[in-house]
Amino acid sequence: MNINKLKNSALINICKENADIVMFFILIFIKIMFYAKQISPEYLYIGVTHPVFASVLVLVSFSVLFRYNKRIKYLYILDIVISLMLMADLMYYRYFKDVITVASLKNVKLLGGVSSSIGSLFSIKDLLYLADIVILIPFVKKYKNKENIKKRPLLSKFAVFSIMFIAGVTINAKSVYAVSKEQPTLLSSMSNRIYLTKLIGNLNFHAIDAYNYVSTKVKNSKSLSSQEQQEIKSFLENNNNSSGTYLKGVGEGKNLIVIQVEALQQFVINKKVNGQEITPNLNKWLNKSLYFDNYFYQVAGGNTSDAEFMSNNSLYPAQSGAAYYSYSGNQYDSLAKELKDKNYYTAALHGYNEGFWNRNVMYKSEKFDDFYGEHSFNVNETVGLGLSDKSFLEQSVDKLKSFQQPYYSFLITLSSHFPYDDVEGYGNFNVGEYENTLLGNYLKGIHYTDEQLGMFLDKLDKEGITQNSVIVLYGDHFGIPRDNVEELYKFENMSNVNDLQWFQYQKVPLIIHFPEDANKGVNHTYSGQMDLYPTLANLFNLPKQYMFGKDILNSDNGKVLFRNGSFTDGNIFYVSWTNTYYDIKSGKQIEETDELARMKEKYNKELQYSDDILNHNLIKVFEANNKK
Ligand code: GP9
Ligand code: MN
C-alpha cells in the first residue's frame, strides 16, 4: 500500500467514524440558514454564515466527548430542540416580526394574539424542519446499538473537542464584537432583535438574550430590606405633594389623545428653511395650545420605547438596555391603568411590527386595553420604515371614532425615522442648500409628518373630537445624531459649540391642546418626558403615587435629570461626562459648590431609587402593602 492510499483510507475511516457528527452539523447548519432566509428574504447569506457555522460548531463539539451510542442521542436531541426552536421563532416572527426572548416566554400568557392564531401562522413547508428527524430514526437506532468500534483515548477526545470548541467560540466572539462596534448598545438593549439575529444568527441571539436575562436576575437577586423600601416610598410620597391646583381636573371625563412623534426635535419649530416653514401645521397648532418650550427628551438605551415608558409611567429608563425589554413583566401604576380605573377605554396605536421594542408585551403590563399594531392597519402605503404616517393617521381617526368614550389613545408615528432616506416618499419640500444632506433629509421627513399631523388634527376637529378631548403631542428623541451634529450647528449658525449648547438642542416640543383652544400660552419651565404623566395626572385628577417627575403646571422650579446623571434646574446645567457645571444665563462654566455637590448626590440617589423599583418590582410590593 503506498502512502497516498494509506492517507486516503485513514481519511475515509475518520469520515466514516464521524459521519454522524458531520451529518448533524450540516443539517442543523442548513436549518438555521433556512430560518435566516425566511426572516429576511432580501438578506444575503454571507454575513450570517460565520456566526451560524461557529455556533453550531460549539454545540456539536460536545458530542465528541461522548461514546458512539451516547453521542448519536445527543446529536439527535440537539437537532430536535433546535428545529422546534426555529419553528417557534418562525411562527412568532410571522406574527410579531420578532424573535422569541426569555422575557417574552415569561409573559407567554399575555400573548393572546399568537396562541389563538397558531394554525394560520403554520405553513406545510415548515415540516421540512422536522423531516430529517423522522427520516433518520433507523439510522439513529443503528448507531445506538453499535458498540464502540474502538475506544478512543480520553485525551484525544478532549483535544478534538477543544479545537472545535475554541474555534467556534473565537469566530463567534469576532461576530459579536463587530456588532458591539457597529452599535454599542444593541447587544444589551436588544432594541432591534431581527437585525441582531441577522448579524449573529439565531443560536447566538438566544445565547445572548439568555445571558442578559440571567445577569440582570443575578444582579437583582439581593432583595431590599423593608426599611430601604420605605425610604423609596417616602421619597415618592414627598415628590408630588405640591398643593398647587392650577388646571386641576380640567380634563376629567374628556378623551385623552397623546401623539408621540418620531424624531421631532424642537429646533424645527417656528423655523424656516429655504424661505418656507418646516412645520407650518404644528406652528399653527401650538398657537392655539399650551406649548412647553424647555421640554427635554430623557431617553437612554431604550430610545423610542424609553420616551413611551417615561411618558406613561414617570419612571426613569433602565440603567442599561430598554425597560420595555428587561422589565416588561413588572407591575406598573401607569397612565392607562389609572384612567382605566376611571372607566376610560385605553388603546395604543402604532403602524409597525407589534414585537418591536417588545410593545406587544409591555402594553399589556402598562394595562392598555388594546394595542393596534401593524396587523390592525391596512399597510397600503409605506414611507420610511413602514406604514406611512398619512395612512396611519387616517386609519387612526376611524379607530378613534369607533372607541367607546371617554378614551385614552396613545399614537406613535413612524415615517420621520432615521436615516430619513425615503425622500421620494416625503414629497417635494425643497430644502435649498441642504439638499442631499442628512439634515436636509431630516427636514423633509419632519415636514412630511407635520403635514400629516395637520390633516389629522383638522379631521379631529371636523369630527367634533377636538371639542371633547385633551390632545397632547411631543417628540420622542433627537433626530440629528451626534455624528451629524455639525450639520445642525451650521444650520443654526453656531460654531465652537460646548456641551451646554449641545444640551440646549436636546429639547423636543410638548404641546397640550384643550377644547376651545383654552389655556393657550407658552410655559418656559425646564421640564422633560418624566413630567408628562404627573402633569396629566393633575389635569385628569389621577392619583400621583409612584412618579419621579413633577406636575409642570404646578411647580415653581425646573428640574430635568437625565439617565446619565446630567441635570439642570433651569439656572445651572451639570454635564456628567465631564463633571462640569455651567451657568445657563452666562453660558460659562462654574465651580462646584457644596450645594451643587449635594444636588448631584441627591439625584444619583433618585436614579438609584428608580432602578430599585424596576429591579425589585416594587410597585407591586407597594400596592400589595396598601391593600393590607
Ligand atoms: C419603530 C419605532 C422606532 O416601532 O418606534 O424606534 P427607534 O428606532 O426610533 O427607537
Ligand atoms: Mn423613535
PDB file of N, CA and C in Angstrom, residues 251-309:
ATOM      1  N   GLY A 251     -59.398  68.187  32.609  1.00  0.00           N
ATOM      2  CA  GLY A 251     -59.554  67.167  31.564  1.00  0.00           C
ATOM      3  C   GLY A 251     -60.514  66.054  31.953  1.00  0.00           C
ATOM      4  N   GLU A 252     -60.955  66.077  33.177  1.00  0.00           N
ATOM      5  CA  GLU A 252     -61.773  64.961  33.681  1.00  0.00           C
ATOM      6  C   GLU A 252     -62.961  64.653  32.775  1.00  0.00           C
ATOM      7  N   GLY A 253     -63.103  63.387  32.424  1.00  0.00           N
ATOM      8  CA  GLY A 253     -64.221  62.958  31.585  1.00  0.00           C
ATOM      9  C   GLY A 253     -63.986  63.167  30.097  1.00  0.00           C
ATOM     10  N   LYS A 254     -62.933  63.925  29.757  1.00  0.00           N
ATOM     11  CA  LYS A 254     -62.646  64.153  28.333  1.00  0.00           C
ATOM     12  C   LYS A 254     -61.740  63.029  27.809  1.00  0.00           C
ATOM     13  N   ASN A 255     -61.745  62.884  26.485  1.00  0.00           N
ATOM     14  CA  ASN A 255     -60.812  61.918  25.897  1.00  0.00           C
ATOM     15  C   ASN A 255     -59.405  62.479  26.023  1.00  0.00           C
ATOM     16  N   LEU A 256     -58.453  61.562  26.055  1.00  0.00           N
ATOM     17  CA  LEU A 256     -57.052  61.980  26.049  1.00  0.00           C
ATOM     18  C   LEU A 256     -56.400  61.340  24.822  1.00  0.00           C
ATOM     19  N   ILE A 257     -55.869  62.194  23.949  1.00  0.00           N
ATOM     20  CA  ILE A 257     -55.167  61.684  22.762  1.00  0.00           C
ATOM     21  C   ILE A 257     -53.722  62.144  22.856  1.00  0.00           C
ATOM     22  N   VAL A 258     -52.804  61.196  22.966  1.00  0.00           N
ATOM     23  CA  VAL A 258     -51.389  61.543  23.058  1.00  0.00           C
ATOM     24  C   VAL A 258     -50.700  61.070  21.779  1.00  0.00           C
ATOM     25  N   ILE A 259     -49.978  61.990  21.137  1.00  0.00           N
ATOM     26  CA  ILE A 259     -49.274  61.618  19.905  1.00  0.00           C
ATOM     27  C   ILE A 259     -47.767  61.774  20.141  1.00  0.00           C
ATOM     28  N   GLN A 260     -47.068  60.671  20.074  1.00  0.00           N
ATOM     29  CA  GLN A 260     -45.604  60.710  20.209  1.00  0.00           C
ATOM     30  C   GLN A 260     -45.030  60.715  18.798  1.00  0.00           C
ATOM     31  N   VAL A 261     -44.324  61.796  18.469  1.00  0.00           N
ATOM     32  CA  VAL A 261     -43.865  61.957  17.088  1.00  0.00           C
ATOM     33  C   VAL A 261     -42.404  61.542  16.959  1.00  0.00           C
ATOM     34  N   GLU A 262     -42.147  60.694  15.974  1.00  0.00           N
ATOM     35  CA  GLU A 262     -40.811  60.157  15.755  1.00  0.00           C
ATOM     36  C   GLU A 262     -39.800  61.274  15.440  1.00  0.00           C
ATOM     37  N   ALA A 263     -38.745  61.326  16.247  1.00  0.00           N
ATOM     38  CA  ALA A 263     -37.571  62.179  15.995  1.00  0.00           C
ATOM     39  C   ALA A 263     -37.874  63.675  15.848  1.00  0.00           C
ATOM     40  N   LEU A 264     -38.980  64.123  16.405  1.00  0.00           N
ATOM     41  CA  LEU A 264     -39.320  65.551  16.298  1.00  0.00           C
ATOM     42  C   LEU A 264     -38.547  66.359  17.345  1.00  0.00           C
ATOM     43  N   GLN A 265     -37.576  67.134  16.884  1.00  0.00           N
ATOM     44  CA  GLN A 265     -36.818  67.986  17.804  1.00  0.00           C
ATOM     45  C   GLN A 265     -37.434  69.377  17.831  1.00  0.00           C
ATOM     46  N   GLN A 266     -37.023  70.156  18.839  1.00  0.00           N
ATOM     47  CA  GLN A 266     -37.650  71.454  18.979  1.00  0.00           C
ATOM     48  C   GLN A 266     -37.127  72.502  18.005  1.00  0.00           C
ATOM     49  N   PHE A 267     -35.884  72.322  17.543  1.00  0.00           N
ATOM     50  CA  PHE A 267     -35.287  73.411  16.753  1.00  0.00           C
ATOM     51  C   PHE A 267     -36.015  73.659  15.429  1.00  0.00           C
ATOM     52  N   VAL A 268     -36.849  72.713  15.006  1.00  0.00           N
ATOM     53  CA  VAL A 268     -37.560  72.912  13.732  1.00  0.00           C
ATOM     54  C   VAL A 268     -38.815  73.775  13.904  1.00  0.00           C
ATOM     55  N   ILE A 269     -39.239  73.922  15.158  1.00  0.00           N
ATOM     56  CA  ILE A 269     -40.473  74.659  15.429  1.00  0.00           C
ATOM     57  C   ILE A 269     -40.270  76.144  15.106  1.00  0.00           C
ATOM     58  N   ASN A 270     -41.250  76.730  14.429  1.00  0.00           N
ATOM     59  CA  ASN A 270     -41.197  78.148  14.035  1.00  0.00           C
ATOM     60  C   ASN A 270     -39.913  78.496  13.293  1.00  0.00           C
ATOM     61  N   LYS A 271     -39.424  77.569  12.545  1.00  0.00           N
ATOM     62  CA  LYS A 271     -38.168  77.792  11.816  1.00  0.00           C
ATOM     63  C   LYS A 271     -38.414  77.615  10.314  1.00  0.00           C
ATOM     64  N   LYS A 272     -37.632  78.378   9.528  1.00  0.00           N
ATOM     65  CA  LYS A 272     -37.786  78.260   8.076  1.00  0.00           C
ATOM     66  C   LYS A 272     -36.527  77.661   7.453  1.00  0.00           C
ATOM     67  N   VAL A 273     -36.711  77.003   6.324  1.00  0.00           N
ATOM     68  CA  VAL A 273     -35.559  76.604   5.524  1.00  0.00           C
ATOM     69  C   VAL A 273     -35.915  76.986   4.090  1.00  0.00           C
ATOM     70  N   ASN A 274     -34.960  77.572   3.418  1.00  0.00           N
ATOM     71  CA  ASN A 274     -35.189  77.979   2.036  1.00  0.00           C
ATOM     72  C   ASN A 274     -36.477  78.815   1.909  1.00  0.00           C
ATOM     73  N   GLY A 275     -36.709  79.653   2.909  1.00  0.00           N
ATOM     74  CA  GLY A 275     -37.861  80.563   2.873  1.00  0.00           C
ATOM     75  C   GLY A 275     -39.202  79.946   3.245  1.00  0.00           C
ATOM     76  N   GLN A 276     -39.210  78.650   3.601  1.00  0.00           N
ATOM     77  CA  GLN A 276     -40.508  78.027   3.939  1.00  0.00           C
ATOM     78  C   GLN A 276     -40.492  77.455   5.346  1.00  0.00           C
ATOM     79  N   GLU A 277     -41.645  77.548   5.998  1.00  0.00           N
ATOM     80  CA  GLU A 277     -41.752  76.974   7.349  1.00  0.00           C
ATOM     81  C   GLU A 277     -41.556  75.462   7.269  1.00  0.00           C
ATOM     82  N   ILE A 278     -40.811  74.933   8.240  1.00  0.00           N
ATOM     83  CA  ILE A 278     -40.588  73.480   8.244  1.00  0.00           C
ATOM     84  C   ILE A 278     -41.829  72.763   8.777  1.00  0.00           C
ATOM     85  N   THR A 279     -42.407  73.346   9.843  1.00  0.00           N
ATOM     86  CA  THR A 279     -43.573  72.693  10.463  1.00  0.00           C
ATOM     87  C   THR A 279     -44.759  73.670  10.532  1.00  0.00           C
ATOM     88  N   PRO A 280     -45.287  74.093   9.359  1.00  0.00           N
ATOM     89  CA  PRO A 280     -46.361  75.103   9.383  1.00  0.00           C
ATOM     90  C   PRO A 280     -47.570  74.669  10.214  1.00  0.00           C
ATOM     91  N   ASN A 281     -47.890  73.381  10.174  1.00  0.00           N
ATOM     92  CA  ASN A 281     -49.096  72.921  10.877  1.00  0.00           C
ATOM     93  C   ASN A 281     -48.920  72.917  12.382  1.00  0.00           C
ATOM     94  N   LEU A 282     -47.769  72.441  12.830  1.00  0.00           N
ATOM     95  CA  LEU A 282     -47.524  72.441  14.278  1.00  0.00           C
ATOM     96  C   LEU A 282     -47.418  73.875  14.781  1.00  0.00           C
ATOM     97  N   ASN A 283     -46.813  74.750  13.994  1.00  0.00           N
ATOM     98  CA  ASN A 283     -46.679  76.144  14.412  1.00  0.00           C
ATOM     99  C   ASN A 283     -48.058  76.778  14.652  1.00  0.00           C
ATOM    100  N   LYS A 284     -48.977  76.448  13.743  1.00  0.00           N
ATOM    101  CA  LYS A 284     -50.345  76.965  13.884  1.00  0.00           C
ATOM    102  C   LYS A 284     -50.995  76.378  15.142  1.00  0.00           C
ATOM    103  N   TRP A 285     -50.772  75.086  15.285  1.00  0.00           N
ATOM    104  CA  TRP A 285     -51.408  74.330  16.373  1.00  0.00           C
ATOM    105  C   TRP A 285     -50.924  74.809  17.743  1.00  0.00           C
ATOM    106  N   LEU A 286     -49.619  75.101  17.838  1.00  0.00           N
ATOM    107  CA  LEU A 286     -49.125  75.475  19.168  1.00  0.00           C
ATOM    108  C   LEU A 286     -49.574  76.876  19.573  1.00  0.00           C
ATOM    109  N   ASN A 287     -49.963  77.685  18.578  1.00  0.00           N
ATOM    110  CA  ASN A 287     -50.523  78.994  18.929  1.00  0.00           C
ATOM    111  C   ASN A 287     -51.887  78.875  19.584  1.00  0.00           C
ATOM    112  N   LYS A 288     -52.533  77.743  19.369  1.00  0.00           N
ATOM    113  CA  LYS A 288     -53.862  77.536  19.954  1.00  0.00           C
ATOM    114  C   LYS A 288     -53.771  76.681  21.211  1.00  0.00           C
ATOM    115  N   SER A 289     -52.516  76.381  21.614  1.00  0.00           N
ATOM    116  CA  SER A 289     -52.335  75.384  22.680  1.00  0.00           C
ATOM    117  C   SER A 289     -51.427  75.909  23.777  1.00  0.00           C
ATOM    118  N   LEU A 290     -51.214  75.049  24.737  1.00  0.00           N
ATOM    119  CA  LEU A 290     -50.229  75.331  25.770  1.00  0.00           C
ATOM    120  C   LEU A 290     -48.929  74.674  25.299  1.00  0.00           C
ATOM    121  N   TYR A 291     -47.943  75.500  25.068  1.00  0.00           N
ATOM    122  CA  TYR A 291     -46.698  74.998  24.464  1.00  0.00           C
ATOM    123  C   TYR A 291     -45.568  75.087  25.486  1.00  0.00           C
ATOM    124  N   PHE A 292     -44.826  74.008  25.635  1.00  0.00           N
ATOM    125  CA  PHE A 292     -43.704  73.958  26.583  1.00  0.00           C
ATOM    126  C   PHE A 292     -42.422  74.022  25.767  1.00  0.00           C
ATOM    127  N   ASP A 293     -41.680  75.100  25.921  1.00  0.00           N
ATOM    128  CA  ASP A 293     -40.524  75.268  25.038  1.00  0.00           C
ATOM    129  C   ASP A 293     -39.183  74.968  25.716  1.00  0.00           C
ATOM    130  N   ASN A 294     -39.238  74.444  26.937  1.00  0.00           N
ATOM    131  CA  ASN A 294     -37.994  73.975  27.565  1.00  0.00           C
ATOM    132  C   ASN A 294     -38.164  72.532  28.025  1.00  0.00           C
ATOM    133  N   TYR A 295     -38.673  71.728  27.110  1.00  0.00           N
ATOM    134  CA  TYR A 295     -39.019  70.336  27.408  1.00  0.00           C
ATOM    135  C   TYR A 295     -37.952  69.435  26.767  1.00  0.00           C
ATOM    136  N   PHE A 296     -37.303  68.620  27.589  1.00  0.00           N
ATOM    137  CA  PHE A 296     -36.197  67.791  27.091  1.00  0.00           C
ATOM    138  C   PHE A 296     -36.632  66.335  26.918  1.00  0.00           C
ATOM    139  N   TYR A 297     -36.057  65.686  25.926  1.00  0.00           N
ATOM    140  CA  TYR A 297     -36.211  64.221  25.908  1.00  0.00           C
ATOM    141  C   TYR A 297     -35.214  63.658  26.907  1.00  0.00           C
ATOM    142  N   GLN A 298     -35.552  62.539  27.538  1.00  0.00           N
ATOM    143  CA  GLN A 298     -34.673  61.971  28.571  1.00  0.00           C
ATOM    144  C   GLN A 298     -34.370  60.504  28.306  1.00  0.00           C
ATOM    145  N   VAL A 299     -34.473  60.112  27.040  1.00  0.00           N
ATOM    146  CA  VAL A 299     -34.349  58.688  26.728  1.00  0.00           C
ATOM    147  C   VAL A 299     -32.920  58.192  26.930  1.00  0.00           C
ATOM    148  N   ALA A 300     -32.793  56.880  27.148  1.00  0.00           N
ATOM    149  CA  ALA A 300     -31.474  56.237  27.245  1.00  0.00           C
ATOM    150  C   ALA A 300     -31.471  55.052  26.276  1.00  0.00           C
ATOM    151  N   GLY A 301     -30.990  53.900  26.728  1.00  0.00           N
ATOM    152  CA  GLY A 301     -30.815  52.745  25.832  1.00  0.00           C
ATOM    153  C   GLY A 301     -32.082  52.252  25.160  1.00  0.00           C
ATOM    154  N   GLY A 302     -33.226  52.701  25.639  1.00  0.00           N
ATOM    155  CA  GLY A 302     -34.482  52.213  25.052  1.00  0.00           C
ATOM    156  C   GLY A 302     -35.080  53.161  24.016  1.00  0.00           C
ATOM    157  N   ASN A 303     -34.374  54.255  23.738  1.00  0.00           N
ATOM    158  CA  ASN A 303     -34.783  55.211  22.701  1.00  0.00           C
ATOM    159  C   ASN A 303     -36.292  55.483  22.666  1.00  0.00           C
ATOM    160  N   THR A 304     -36.952  55.203  21.537  1.00  0.00           N
ATOM    161  CA  THR A 304     -38.396  55.476  21.428  1.00  0.00           C
ATOM    162  C   THR A 304     -39.162  54.857  22.591  1.00  0.00           C
ATOM    163  N   SER A 305     -38.802  53.630  22.932  1.00  0.00           N
ATOM    164  CA  SER A 305     -39.564  52.928  23.975  1.00  0.00           C
ATOM    165  C   SER A 305     -39.361  53.618  25.324  1.00  0.00           C
ATOM    166  N   ASP A 306     -38.204  54.222  25.543  1.00  0.00           N
ATOM    167  CA  ASP A 306     -37.992  54.971  26.785  1.00  0.00           C
ATOM    168  C   ASP A 306     -38.902  56.195  26.855  1.00  0.00           C
ATOM    169  N   ALA A 307     -39.073  56.848  25.681  1.00  0.00           N
ATOM    170  CA  ALA A 307     -39.966  58.022  25.650  1.00  0.00           C
ATOM    171  C   ALA A 307     -41.375  57.590  26.039  1.00  0.00           C
ATOM    172  N   GLU A 308     -41.786  56.444  25.523  1.00  0.00           N
ATOM    173  CA  GLU A 308     -43.121  55.921  25.870  1.00  0.00           C
ATOM    174  C   GLU A 308     -43.173  55.568  27.349  1.00  0.00           C
ATOM    175  N   PHE A 309     -42.101  54.916  27.787  1.00  0.00           N
ATOM    176  CA  PHE A 309     -42.054  54.411  29.164  1.00  0.00           C
ATOM    177  C   PHE A 309     -42.155  55.555  30.166  1.00  0.00           C
TER     178      PHE A 309
END
